[in-house]
């Protein structure tokens, strides 16, 4: 039996730990707050992030990272992307030497524009083939309710991807392997920015044509950036690309889409931030995605207006007009 440590007791960390435990992997969660760790270990619930969900009795949690990490074959990282570097630096001495580090995170680091797997290889000082990424249409609440879902387990070493696939494969959760870590990570991070745009459109009362247009042209942005960064284009037609984009942009469960919807309805950034209790990665990552795209000479007009609305005082109406008044183009260019 393999053993996993899941670091982060938020909605996805807890849900993925539940999936691992249900797949027969011995799993311990680490979280900062003792009341949540106690609720998971003793009452088998996480009332703050997954109210009403019964967690497996075999799943335990601790506030002691050494306890969670002891003997782990998989070290699963599920903290907000912008906190990964500092957290991982503190955990590094406790990580077993042969453990595989697994990112559940869908963000790009501010300042460095690095993907999470890049932050992991750098901070933990491990080779790329010991880092895996899980990304796909994975709204945590649905998975915790045992609704069927699929995902992508990406690792440059396919044997490692297959071991992780086996460790998280359940009756309801079906992971596929993929060797394209860059594509899986870009799909996950950039779709959050596109979901903010779709949310803004929904909040403005725009129709299904506008939503479909943003999703499709959003996928073109993801694919163009992916091409510049060496990703496999097939990944973007798959679960970690189109699949996650559709789920996130369509679901009221998405924190990113909901954040955008509130902005589109006319709430101020401060009001929306105050109302958002969980992590909406696109809010911070949109600036890093834009910087990354500019550094590679890639046009990302939807991302640009999302940055404009969130960080530069552009109104949703001005954002819509900016997109619609762009120079006419062929549908497929620059790829
Ligand atoms: N929730 C989902 O449906 C879902 C699905 C797939 C991927 N993800 C990704 O998983 C990652 C984690 O998201 P989540 O949904 O679990 O977020 P969340 O907001 O539900 O939980 C975040 C967790 O991190 C903790 N945290 C906050 N700041 C911290 C810090 N400085 N140091 C350590 N811990 C800190 C919080 O206490 C909480 O336990 C994100 O990158 C997200 O994009 C989420
Ligand atoms: O709630 P969001 O917007 O962070 O999206 C959750 C997942 O990434 C969907 O796959």
mmCIF file of C-alpha atoms and ligand atoms in Angstrom:
data_model
loop_
_atom_site.group_PDB
_atom_site.id
_atom_site.type_symbol
_atom_site.label_atom_id
_atom_site.label_comp_id
_atom_site.label_asym_id
_atom_site.label_seq_id
_atom_site.Cartn_x
_atom_site.Cartn_y
_atom_site.Cartn_z
ATOM 1 C CA UNK A 1 0.000 0.000 0.000
ATOM 2 C CA UNK A 2 1.365 3.469 -0.845
ATOM 3 C CA UNK A 3 1.316 6.365 1.582
ATOM 4 C CA UNK A 4 0.434 10.016 0.870
ATOM 5 C CA UNK A 5 0.763 13.292 2.747
ATOM 6 C CA UNK A 6 -1.636 15.996 1.548
ATOM 7 C CA UNK A 7 -0.521 19.462 2.615
ATOM 8 C CA UNK A 8 -3.509 21.807 2.790
ATOM 9 C CA UNK A 9 -6.955 21.147 4.284
ATOM 10 C CA UNK A 10 -8.919 23.468 1.977
ATOM 11 C CA UNK A 11 -11.637 22.208 -0.319
ATOM 12 C CA UNK A 12 -9.446 20.493 -2.922
ATOM 13 C CA UNK A 13 -6.747 19.245 -0.531
ATOM 14 C CA UNK A 14 -9.405 17.613 1.652
ATOM 15 C CA UNK A 15 -11.320 16.212 -1.329
ATOM 16 C CA UNK A 16 -8.232 14.787 -3.036
ATOM 17 C CA UNK A 17 -7.130 13.265 0.286
ATOM 18 C CA UNK A 18 -10.582 11.655 0.458
ATOM 19 C CA UNK A 19 -10.115 10.251 -3.063
ATOM 20 C CA UNK A 20 -6.666 8.860 -2.163
ATOM 21 C CA UNK A 21 -8.019 7.249 1.016
ATOM 22 C CA UNK A 22 -10.951 5.754 -0.910
ATOM 23 C CA UNK A 23 -8.474 4.357 -3.460
ATOM 24 C CA UNK A 24 -6.736 2.508 -0.615
ATOM 25 C CA UNK A 25 -3.784 4.897 -0.181
ATOM 26 C CA UNK A 26 -2.852 5.518 3.459
ATOM 27 C CA UNK A 27 -3.320 9.297 3.658
ATOM 28 C CA UNK A 28 -2.610 12.011 6.238
ATOM 29 C CA UNK A 29 -3.608 15.641 5.775
ATOM 30 C CA UNK A 30 -1.648 18.592 7.130
ATOM 31 C CA UNK A 31 -3.377 21.874 7.925
ATOM 32 C CA UNK A 32 -2.563 25.036 9.843
ATOM 33 C CA UNK A 33 -5.643 25.068 12.028
ATOM 34 C CA UNK A 34 -5.948 22.529 14.855
ATOM 35 C CA UNK A 35 -9.761 22.725 14.976
ATOM 36 C CA UNK A 36 -9.972 21.593 11.329
ATOM 37 C CA UNK A 37 -7.381 18.827 11.848
ATOM 38 C CA UNK A 38 -9.360 17.589 14.861
ATOM 39 C CA UNK A 39 -12.675 17.715 13.005
ATOM 40 C CA UNK A 40 -11.189 15.622 10.154
ATOM 41 C CA UNK A 41 -9.552 13.020 12.416
ATOM 42 C CA UNK A 42 -12.264 12.732 15.061
ATOM 43 C CA UNK A 43 -15.576 13.688 13.467
ATOM 44 C CA UNK A 44 -14.615 12.819 9.845
ATOM 45 C CA UNK A 45 -15.731 16.167 8.495
ATOM 46 C CA UNK A 46 -14.278 19.494 7.353
ATOM 47 C CA UNK A 47 -17.084 21.873 8.285
ATOM 48 C CA UNK A 48 -15.369 25.011 6.925
ATOM 49 C CA UNK A 49 -14.619 23.749 3.408
ATOM 50 C CA UNK A 50 -16.865 20.707 2.811
ATOM 51 C CA UNK A 51 -19.888 21.087 5.094
ATOM 52 C CA UNK A 52 -22.179 18.050 5.111
ATOM 53 C CA UNK A 53 -19.590 15.676 3.574
ATOM 54 C CA UNK A 54 -18.655 12.541 5.526
ATOM 55 C CA UNK A 55 -14.921 11.860 5.164
ATOM 56 C CA UNK A 56 -13.427 8.336 5.276
ATOM 57 C CA UNK A 57 -12.635 7.070 8.785
ATOM 58 C CA UNK A 58 -9.167 6.054 7.595
ATOM 59 C CA UNK A 59 -8.333 9.696 6.758
ATOM 60 C CA UNK A 60 -6.501 11.571 9.517
ATOM 61 C CA UNK A 61 -5.153 15.126 9.809
ATOM 62 C CA UNK A 62 -2.446 16.812 11.839
ATOM 63 C CA UNK A 63 -0.947 20.283 12.300
ATOM 64 C CA UNK A 64 2.529 18.708 12.503
ATOM 65 C CA UNK A 65 4.120 18.557 9.011
ATOM 66 C CA UNK A 66 6.740 16.020 10.200
ATOM 67 C CA UNK A 67 3.966 13.602 11.178
ATOM 68 C CA UNK A 68 2.147 14.016 7.883
ATOM 69 C CA UNK A 69 5.303 13.643 5.788
ATOM 70 C CA UNK A 70 6.908 10.662 7.568
ATOM 71 C CA UNK A 71 7.236 7.753 5.111
ATOM 72 C CA UNK A 72 5.192 9.471 2.363
ATOM 73 C CA UNK A 73 5.541 8.072 -1.181
ATOM 74 C CA UNK A 74 3.490 11.010 -2.507
ATOM 75 C CA UNK A 75 3.710 14.547 -1.119
ATOM 76 C CA UNK A 76 0.623 16.327 -2.412
ATOM 77 C CA UNK A 77 0.754 20.123 -2.346
ATOM 78 C CA UNK A 78 -2.627 21.897 -2.003
ATOM 79 C CA UNK A 79 -1.971 25.374 -0.607
ATOM 80 C CA UNK A 80 -2.703 28.617 -2.506
ATOM 81 C CA UNK A 81 -0.144 28.992 -5.311
ATOM 82 C CA UNK A 82 1.316 32.247 -4.052
ATOM 83 C CA UNK A 83 2.155 30.614 -0.681
ATOM 84 C CA UNK A 84 3.829 27.503 -2.105
ATOM 85 C CA UNK A 85 7.419 28.779 -2.147
ATOM 86 C CA UNK A 86 7.515 29.762 1.540
ATOM 87 C CA UNK A 87 5.638 26.679 2.711
ATOM 88 C CA UNK A 88 7.721 24.247 0.679
ATOM 89 C CA UNK A 89 10.988 25.789 1.897
ATOM 90 C CA UNK A 90 9.881 25.017 5.463
ATOM 91 C CA UNK A 91 8.762 21.441 4.583
ATOM 92 C CA UNK A 92 11.817 20.559 2.468
ATOM 93 C CA UNK A 93 13.938 18.993 5.265
ATOM 94 C CA UNK A 94 10.991 16.737 6.215
ATOM 95 C CA UNK A 95 10.295 15.319 2.737
ATOM 96 C CA UNK A 96 11.372 11.658 2.305
ATOM 97 C CA UNK A 97 14.246 11.413 -0.234
ATOM 98 C CA UNK A 98 12.408 9.355 -2.891
ATOM 99 C CA UNK A 99 8.948 10.875 -2.527
ATOM 100 C CA UNK A 100 7.088 12.116 -5.609
ATOM 101 C CA UNK A 101 5.914 15.729 -5.226
ATOM 102 C CA UNK A 102 2.429 16.270 -6.600
ATOM 103 C CA UNK A 103 0.947 19.683 -7.393
ATOM 104 C CA UNK A 104 -2.820 20.176 -7.168
ATOM 105 C CA UNK A 105 -2.409 23.930 -7.619
ATOM 106 C CA UNK A 106 -3.632 25.995 -10.564
ATOM 107 C CA UNK A 107 -1.678 29.222 -10.430
ATOM 108 C CA UNK A 108 1.407 30.985 -11.790
ATOM 109 C CA UNK A 109 3.783 32.553 -9.269
ATOM 110 C CA UNK A 110 3.766 36.339 -9.090
ATOM 111 C CA UNK A 111 7.112 38.019 -9.669
ATOM 112 C CA UNK A 112 8.803 34.983 -11.235
ATOM 113 C CA UNK A 113 5.996 33.850 -13.642
ATOM 114 C CA UNK A 114 6.901 30.253 -12.739
ATOM 115 C CA UNK A 115 4.552 27.293 -12.960
ATOM 116 C CA UNK A 116 4.041 25.379 -9.739
ATOM 117 C CA UNK A 117 6.155 22.413 -10.902
ATOM 118 C CA UNK A 118 9.009 24.853 -11.582
ATOM 119 C CA UNK A 119 8.700 26.302 -8.078
ATOM 120 C CA UNK A 120 8.717 22.748 -6.687
ATOM 121 C CA UNK A 121 11.831 21.559 -8.567
ATOM 122 C CA UNK A 122 13.625 24.763 -7.574
ATOM 123 C CA UNK A 123 12.676 24.935 -3.890
ATOM 124 C CA UNK A 124 12.661 21.207 -3.076
ATOM 125 C CA UNK A 125 15.715 20.669 -5.310
ATOM 126 C CA UNK A 126 14.297 17.560 -6.976
ATOM 127 C CA UNK A 127 14.544 16.471 -10.634
ATOM 128 C CA UNK A 128 11.541 17.125 -12.906
ATOM 129 C CA UNK A 129 10.699 13.420 -13.183
ATOM 130 C CA UNK A 130 9.856 13.378 -9.466
ATOM 131 C CA UNK A 131 7.210 16.079 -9.864
ATOM 132 C CA UNK A 132 3.655 15.323 -10.984
ATOM 133 C CA UNK A 133 0.623 17.504 -11.601
ATOM 134 C CA UNK A 134 -3.059 16.642 -11.172
ATOM 135 C CA UNK A 135 -5.327 18.861 -13.262
ATOM 136 C CA UNK A 136 -8.707 18.509 -14.944
ATOM 137 C CA UNK A 137 -12.411 19.326 -14.583
ATOM 138 C CA UNK A 138 -12.358 18.831 -10.821
ATOM 139 C CA UNK A 139 -14.816 20.995 -8.904
ATOM 140 C CA UNK A 140 -14.067 19.742 -5.392
ATOM 141 C CA UNK A 141 -17.597 19.676 -4.012
ATOM 142 C CA UNK A 142 -18.899 17.426 -6.809
ATOM 143 C CA UNK A 143 -16.048 14.959 -6.295
ATOM 144 C CA UNK A 144 -16.592 14.943 -2.525
ATOM 145 C CA UNK A 145 -20.251 14.087 -3.263
ATOM 146 C CA UNK A 146 -19.077 11.083 -5.303
ATOM 147 C CA UNK A 147 -20.269 12.506 -8.586
ATOM 148 C CA UNK A 148 -18.266 11.005 -11.491
ATOM 149 C CA UNK A 149 -15.186 12.917 -12.604
ATOM 150 C CA UNK A 150 -12.011 12.458 -14.623
ATOM 151 C CA UNK A 151 -8.627 14.095 -14.355
ATOM 152 C CA UNK A 152 -5.117 14.144 -15.799
ATOM 153 C CA UNK A 153 -2.091 12.935 -13.856
ATOM 154 C CA UNK A 154 0.878 14.462 -15.652
ATOM 155 C CA UNK A 155 4.525 13.553 -15.106
ATOM 156 C CA UNK A 156 7.492 13.426 -17.483
ATOM 157 C CA UNK A 157 8.142 9.916 -16.101
ATOM 158 C CA UNK A 158 5.146 7.855 -17.202
ATOM 159 C CA UNK A 159 5.897 5.093 -14.682
ATOM 160 C CA UNK A 160 5.536 7.662 -11.896
ATOM 161 C CA UNK A 161 2.311 9.000 -13.444
ATOM 162 C CA UNK A 162 0.957 5.431 -13.512
ATOM 163 C CA UNK A 163 1.790 4.880 -9.835
ATOM 164 C CA UNK A 164 -0.042 8.070 -8.900
ATOM 165 C CA UNK A 165 -2.924 7.130 -11.206
ATOM 166 C CA UNK A 166 -3.304 3.844 -9.301
ATOM 167 C CA UNK A 167 -3.081 5.651 -5.950
ATOM 168 C CA UNK A 168 -6.064 7.932 -6.745
ATOM 169 C CA UNK A 169 -8.272 5.772 -8.975
ATOM 170 C CA UNK A 170 -11.711 5.100 -7.464
ATOM 171 C CA UNK A 171 -15.146 3.998 -8.600
ATOM 172 C CA UNK A 172 -16.100 7.635 -9.315
ATOM 173 C CA UNK A 173 -12.755 9.304 -10.025
ATOM 174 C CA UNK A 174 -10.966 8.263 -13.222
ATOM 175 C CA UNK A 175 -7.434 9.638 -13.746
ATOM 176 C CA UNK A 176 -5.691 9.548 -17.153
ATOM 177 C CA UNK A 177 -1.905 9.811 -17.509
ATOM 178 C CA UNK A 178 -0.125 12.371 -19.681
ATOM 179 C CA UNK A 179 3.593 13.211 -20.012
ATOM 180 C CA UNK A 180 2.883 16.910 -20.739
ATOM 181 C CA UNK A 181 3.368 18.702 -17.412
ATOM 182 C CA UNK A 182 3.632 22.155 -19.026
ATOM 183 C CA UNK A 183 0.341 21.771 -20.907
ATOM 184 C CA UNK A 184 -1.537 20.388 -17.909
ATOM 185 C CA UNK A 185 -0.357 23.243 -15.700
ATOM 186 C CA UNK A 186 -1.026 25.990 -18.243
ATOM 187 C CA UNK A 187 -4.508 24.617 -18.933
ATOM 188 C CA UNK A 188 -5.309 24.696 -15.208
ATOM 189 C CA UNK A 189 -3.892 28.139 -14.474
ATOM 190 C CA UNK A 190 -5.057 30.078 -17.531
ATOM 191 C CA UNK A 191 -8.605 28.697 -17.506
ATOM 192 C CA UNK A 192 -9.059 30.448 -14.141
ATOM 193 C CA UNK A 193 -8.415 33.780 -15.879
ATOM 194 C CA UNK A 194 -10.860 32.895 -18.659
ATOM 195 C CA UNK A 195 -13.444 31.852 -16.030
ATOM 196 C CA UNK A 196 -13.112 35.316 -14.484
ATOM 197 C CA UNK A 197 -13.884 36.804 -17.920
ATOM 198 C CA UNK A 198 -16.878 34.503 -18.424
ATOM 199 C CA UNK A 199 -18.096 35.341 -14.909
ATOM 200 C CA UNK A 200 -17.859 39.056 -15.677
ATOM 201 C CA UNK A 201 -19.922 38.495 -18.836
ATOM 202 C CA UNK A 202 -22.522 36.493 -16.894
ATOM 203 C CA UNK A 203 -22.726 39.210 -14.238
ATOM 204 C CA UNK A 204 -23.251 41.831 -16.958
ATOM 205 C CA UNK A 205 -26.198 39.800 -18.237
ATOM 206 C CA UNK A 206 -24.518 38.867 -21.541
ATOM 207 C CA UNK A 207 -25.803 35.776 -23.317
ATOM 208 C CA UNK A 208 -24.588 32.302 -24.219
ATOM 209 C CA UNK A 209 -22.973 33.476 -27.454
ATOM 210 C CA UNK A 210 -20.685 35.790 -25.485
ATOM 211 C CA UNK A 211 -19.828 33.019 -23.004
ATOM 212 C CA UNK A 212 -19.066 30.514 -25.759
ATOM 213 C CA UNK A 213 -16.967 33.103 -27.579
ATOM 214 C CA UNK A 214 -14.913 33.866 -24.471
ATOM 215 C CA UNK A 215 -14.378 30.176 -23.729
ATOM 216 C CA UNK A 216 -13.333 29.376 -27.291
ATOM 217 C CA UNK A 217 -11.085 32.389 -27.740
ATOM 218 C CA UNK A 218 -9.815 31.704 -24.203
ATOM 219 C CA UNK A 219 -8.776 28.237 -25.325
ATOM 220 C CA UNK A 220 -6.954 29.888 -28.250
ATOM 221 C CA UNK A 221 -5.020 32.025 -25.708
ATOM 222 C CA UNK A 222 -4.133 28.923 -23.666
ATOM 223 C CA UNK A 223 -3.008 27.070 -26.800
ATOM 224 C CA UNK A 224 -0.909 29.997 -28.120
ATOM 225 C CA UNK A 225 0.864 30.393 -24.792
ATOM 226 C CA UNK A 226 1.307 26.618 -24.610
ATOM 227 C CA UNK A 227 2.866 26.550 -28.080
ATOM 228 C CA UNK A 228 5.369 29.204 -27.019
ATOM 229 C CA UNK A 229 6.260 27.253 -23.874
ATOM 230 C CA UNK A 230 6.651 23.881 -25.596
ATOM 231 C CA UNK A 231 3.421 22.195 -24.476
ATOM 232 C CA UNK A 232 1.767 19.428 -26.492
ATOM 233 C CA UNK A 233 -1.228 20.982 -28.318
ATOM 234 C CA UNK A 234 -3.246 17.758 -27.819
ATOM 235 C CA UNK A 235 -3.302 18.439 -24.081
ATOM 236 C CA UNK A 236 -5.474 21.519 -24.653
ATOM 237 C CA UNK A 237 -8.157 19.486 -26.444
ATOM 238 C CA UNK A 238 -8.180 17.137 -23.445
ATOM 239 C CA UNK A 239 -9.366 17.125 -19.839
ATOM 240 C CA UNK A 240 -6.719 19.516 -18.517
ATOM 241 C CA UNK A 241 -7.476 21.970 -21.330
ATOM 242 C CA UNK A 242 -10.974 22.128 -22.789
ATOM 243 C CA UNK A 243 -12.410 19.854 -20.071
ATOM 244 C CA UNK A 244 -11.377 22.077 -17.189
ATOM 245 C CA UNK A 245 -12.231 25.241 -19.126
ATOM 246 C CA UNK A 246 -15.803 24.031 -19.716
ATOM 247 C CA UNK A 247 -16.324 22.891 -16.098
ATOM 248 C CA UNK A 248 -14.943 26.059 -14.551
ATOM 249 C CA UNK A 249 -16.574 28.522 -16.932
ATOM 250 C CA UNK A 250 -19.966 26.770 -16.705
ATOM 251 C CA UNK A 251 -20.272 26.036 -12.999
ATOM 252 C CA UNK A 252 -21.628 28.297 -10.279
ATOM 253 C CA UNK A 253 -19.386 26.205 -7.954
ATOM 254 C CA UNK A 254 -16.291 27.814 -9.521
ATOM 255 C CA UNK A 255 -14.764 30.465 -7.246
ATOM 256 C CA UNK A 256 -13.140 32.191 -10.241
ATOM 257 C CA UNK A 257 -16.342 32.388 -12.267
ATOM 258 C CA UNK A 258 -18.278 33.577 -9.192
ATOM 259 C CA UNK A 259 -15.634 36.230 -8.471
ATOM 260 C CA UNK A 260 -16.007 37.529 -12.027
ATOM 261 C CA UNK A 261 -19.793 37.371 -11.854
ATOM 262 C CA UNK A 262 -19.808 39.602 -8.793
ATOM 263 C CA UNK A 263 -17.531 42.108 -10.559
ATOM 264 C CA UNK A 264 -19.775 42.033 -13.637
ATOM 265 C CA UNK A 265 -22.786 42.805 -11.450
ATOM 266 C CA UNK A 266 -21.071 46.004 -10.349
ATOM 267 C CA UNK A 267 -19.562 45.073 -6.979
ATOM 268 C CA UNK A 268 -16.197 46.709 -6.265
ATOM 269 C CA UNK A 269 -13.003 44.655 -6.084
ATOM 270 C CA UNK A 270 -12.880 45.227 -2.319
ATOM 271 C CA UNK A 271 -16.468 44.004 -1.910
ATOM 272 C CA UNK A 272 -15.889 40.903 -4.026
ATOM 273 C CA UNK A 273 -12.621 40.103 -2.232
ATOM 274 C CA UNK A 274 -14.383 40.444 1.121
ATOM 275 C CA UNK A 275 -17.198 38.117 -0.043
ATOM 276 C CA UNK A 276 -14.775 35.452 -1.360
ATOM 277 C CA UNK A 277 -13.832 33.032 1.411
ATOM 278 C CA UNK A 278 -11.885 30.540 -0.708
ATOM 279 C CA UNK A 279 -8.994 30.796 -3.138
ATOM 280 C CA UNK A 280 -9.790 32.238 -6.586
ATOM 281 C CA UNK A 281 -6.349 31.708 -8.127
ATOM 282 C CA UNK A 282 -6.997 33.719 -11.295
ATOM 283 C CA UNK A 283 -7.264 36.982 -9.360
ATOM 284 C CA UNK A 284 -3.541 36.983 -8.604
ATOM 285 C CA UNK A 285 -2.357 34.734 -11.426
ATOM 286 C CA UNK A 286 -3.890 36.861 -14.207
ATOM 287 C CA UNK A 287 -1.004 39.324 -13.860
ATOM 288 C CA UNK A 288 1.611 36.547 -13.999
ATOM 289 C CA UNK A 289 -0.100 34.931 -17.003
ATOM 290 C CA UNK A 290 -0.029 38.283 -18.804
ATOM 291 C CA UNK A 291 3.628 38.868 -17.913
ATOM 292 C CA UNK A 292 4.527 35.345 -19.067
ATOM 293 C CA UNK A 293 2.681 35.862 -22.360
ATOM 294 C CA UNK A 294 4.341 39.234 -22.963
ATOM 295 C CA UNK A 295 7.771 37.747 -22.214
ATOM 296 C CA UNK A 296 7.126 35.218 -25.008
ATOM 297 C CA UNK A 297 5.513 37.673 -27.428
ATOM 298 C CA UNK A 298 2.103 35.949 -27.204
ATOM 299 C CA UNK A 299 -1.136 37.928 -27.567
ATOM 300 C CA UNK A 300 -3.661 37.223 -24.789
ATOM 301 C CA UNK A 301 -6.376 39.882 -25.186
ATOM 302 C CA UNK A 302 -8.908 38.290 -22.809
ATOM 303 C CA UNK A 303 -6.278 37.981 -20.092
ATOM 304 C CA UNK A 304 -5.314 41.616 -20.729
ATOM 305 C CA UNK A 305 -8.817 42.917 -20.075
ATOM 306 C CA UNK A 306 -9.224 40.688 -17.005
ATOM 307 C CA UNK A 307 -6.063 42.267 -15.579
ATOM 308 C CA UNK A 308 -7.516 45.648 -16.582
ATOM 309 C CA UNK A 309 -10.800 45.072 -14.735
ATOM 310 C CA UNK A 310 -9.278 43.517 -11.615
ATOM 311 C CA UNK A 311 -6.121 45.538 -11.183
ATOM 312 C CA UNK A 312 -6.359 48.693 -13.293
ATOM 313 C CA UNK A 313 -9.871 50.124 -12.863
ATOM 314 C CA UNK A 314 -11.218 49.167 -16.305
ATOM 315 C CA UNK A 315 -15.012 48.771 -16.208
ATOM 316 C CA UNK A 316 -16.632 45.533 -17.472
ATOM 317 C CA UNK A 317 -18.332 47.567 -20.257
ATOM 318 C CA UNK A 318 -14.996 49.058 -21.353
ATOM 319 C CA UNK A 319 -13.468 45.555 -21.286
ATOM 320 C CA UNK A 320 -16.200 44.202 -23.572
ATOM 321 C CA UNK A 321 -15.773 47.115 -25.995
ATOM 322 C CA UNK A 322 -11.984 46.656 -26.059
ATOM 323 C CA UNK A 323 -12.355 42.994 -27.056
ATOM 324 C CA UNK A 324 -15.027 43.679 -29.684
ATOM 325 C CA UNK A 325 -13.170 46.587 -31.293
ATOM 326 C CA UNK A 326 -9.900 44.714 -31.856
ATOM 327 C CA UNK A 327 -8.515 44.625 -35.397
ATOM 328 C CA UNK A 328 -10.256 41.911 -37.470
ATOM 329 C CA UNK A 329 -8.194 38.711 -37.593
ATOM 330 C CA UNK A 330 -8.249 35.231 -39.117
ATOM 331 C CA UNK A 331 -9.534 32.739 -36.552
ATOM 332 C CA UNK A 332 -6.249 30.859 -36.447
ATOM 333 C CA UNK A 333 -3.030 32.837 -36.263
ATOM 334 C CA UNK A 334 0.319 32.626 -34.519
ATOM 335 C CA UNK A 335 0.119 28.891 -33.745
HETATM 336 N N1 LIG B 1 -11.468 23.691 -4.991
HETATM 337 C C1 LIG B 1 -11.430 23.125 -6.167
HETATM 338 O O1 LIG B 1 -12.468 22.737 -6.710
HETATM 339 C C2 LIG B 1 -10.112 22.924 -6.851
HETATM 340 C C3 LIG B 1 -10.018 21.945 -7.833
HETATM 341 C C4 LIG B 1 -8.809 21.761 -8.505
HETATM 342 C C5 LIG B 1 -7.713 22.535 -8.170
HETATM 343 N N2 LIG B 1 -7.819 23.461 -7.189
HETATM 344 C C6 LIG B 1 -6.612 24.206 -6.852
HETATM 345 O O2 LIG B 1 -6.124 23.710 -5.605
HETATM 346 C C7 LIG B 1 -5.385 24.735 -4.920
HETATM 347 C C8 LIG B 1 -5.894 24.823 -3.503
HETATM 348 O O3 LIG B 1 -7.230 25.283 -3.590
HETATM 349 P P1 LIG B 1 -8.391 24.922 -2.585
HETATM 350 O O4 LIG B 1 -9.625 24.869 -3.394
HETATM 351 O O5 LIG B 1 -8.101 23.776 -1.720
HETATM 352 O O6 LIG B 1 -8.387 26.303 -1.779
HETATM 353 P P2 LIG B 1 -9.181 26.683 -0.488
HETATM 354 O O7 LIG B 1 -9.300 28.151 -0.493
HETATM 355 O O8 LIG B 1 -10.402 25.846 -0.365
HETATM 356 O O9 LIG B 1 -8.169 26.233 0.680
HETATM 357 C C9 LIG B 1 -6.890 26.764 0.788
HETATM 358 C C10 LIG B 1 -6.199 26.121 1.985
HETATM 359 O O10 LIG B 1 -4.890 26.687 2.120
HETATM 360 C C11 LIG B 1 -4.751 27.227 3.435
HETATM 361 N N3 LIG B 1 -3.874 28.387 3.372
HETATM 362 C C12 LIG B 1 -4.173 29.674 3.049
HETATM 363 N N4 LIG B 1 -3.067 30.426 3.123
HETATM 364 C C13 LIG B 1 -2.063 29.607 3.514
HETATM 365 C C14 LIG B 1 -0.686 29.796 3.788
HETATM 366 N N5 LIG B 1 -0.094 30.998 3.668
HETATM 367 N N6 LIG B 1 0.051 28.719 4.154
HETATM 368 C C15 LIG B 1 -0.518 27.496 4.275
HETATM 369 N N7 LIG B 1 -1.815 27.261 4.046
HETATM 370 C C16 LIG B 1 -2.564 28.299 3.656
HETATM 371 C C17 LIG B 1 -6.169 27.579 3.887
HETATM 372 O O11 LIG B 1 -6.231 27.628 5.306
HETATM 373 C C18 LIG B 1 -6.934 26.388 3.303
HETATM 374 O O12 LIG B 1 -6.797 25.253 4.131
HETATM 375 C C19 LIG B 1 -5.595 26.011 -5.757
HETATM 376 O O13 LIG B 1 -4.470 26.232 -6.539
HETATM 377 C C20 LIG B 1 -6.795 25.693 -6.649
HETATM 378 O O14 LIG B 1 -6.755 26.388 -7.879
HETATM 379 C C21 LIG B 1 -8.977 23.669 -6.517
HETATM 380 O O1 LIG B 2 -13.392 26.923 -8.046
HETATM 381 P P1 LIG B 2 -12.290 27.253 -9.039
HETATM 382 O O2 LIG B 2 -12.664 28.377 -9.936
HETATM 383 O O3 LIG B 2 -10.975 27.401 -8.340
HETATM 384 O O4 LIG B 2 -12.152 25.983 -9.990
HETATM 385 C C1 LIG B 2 -11.997 24.735 -9.399
HETATM 386 C C2 LIG B 2 -11.296 23.741 -10.302
HETATM 387 O O5 LIG B 2 -10.066 24.230 -10.768
HETATM 388 C C3 LIG B 2 -12.144 23.233 -11.434
HETATM 389 O O6 LIG B 2 -11.464 22.217 -12.113
#
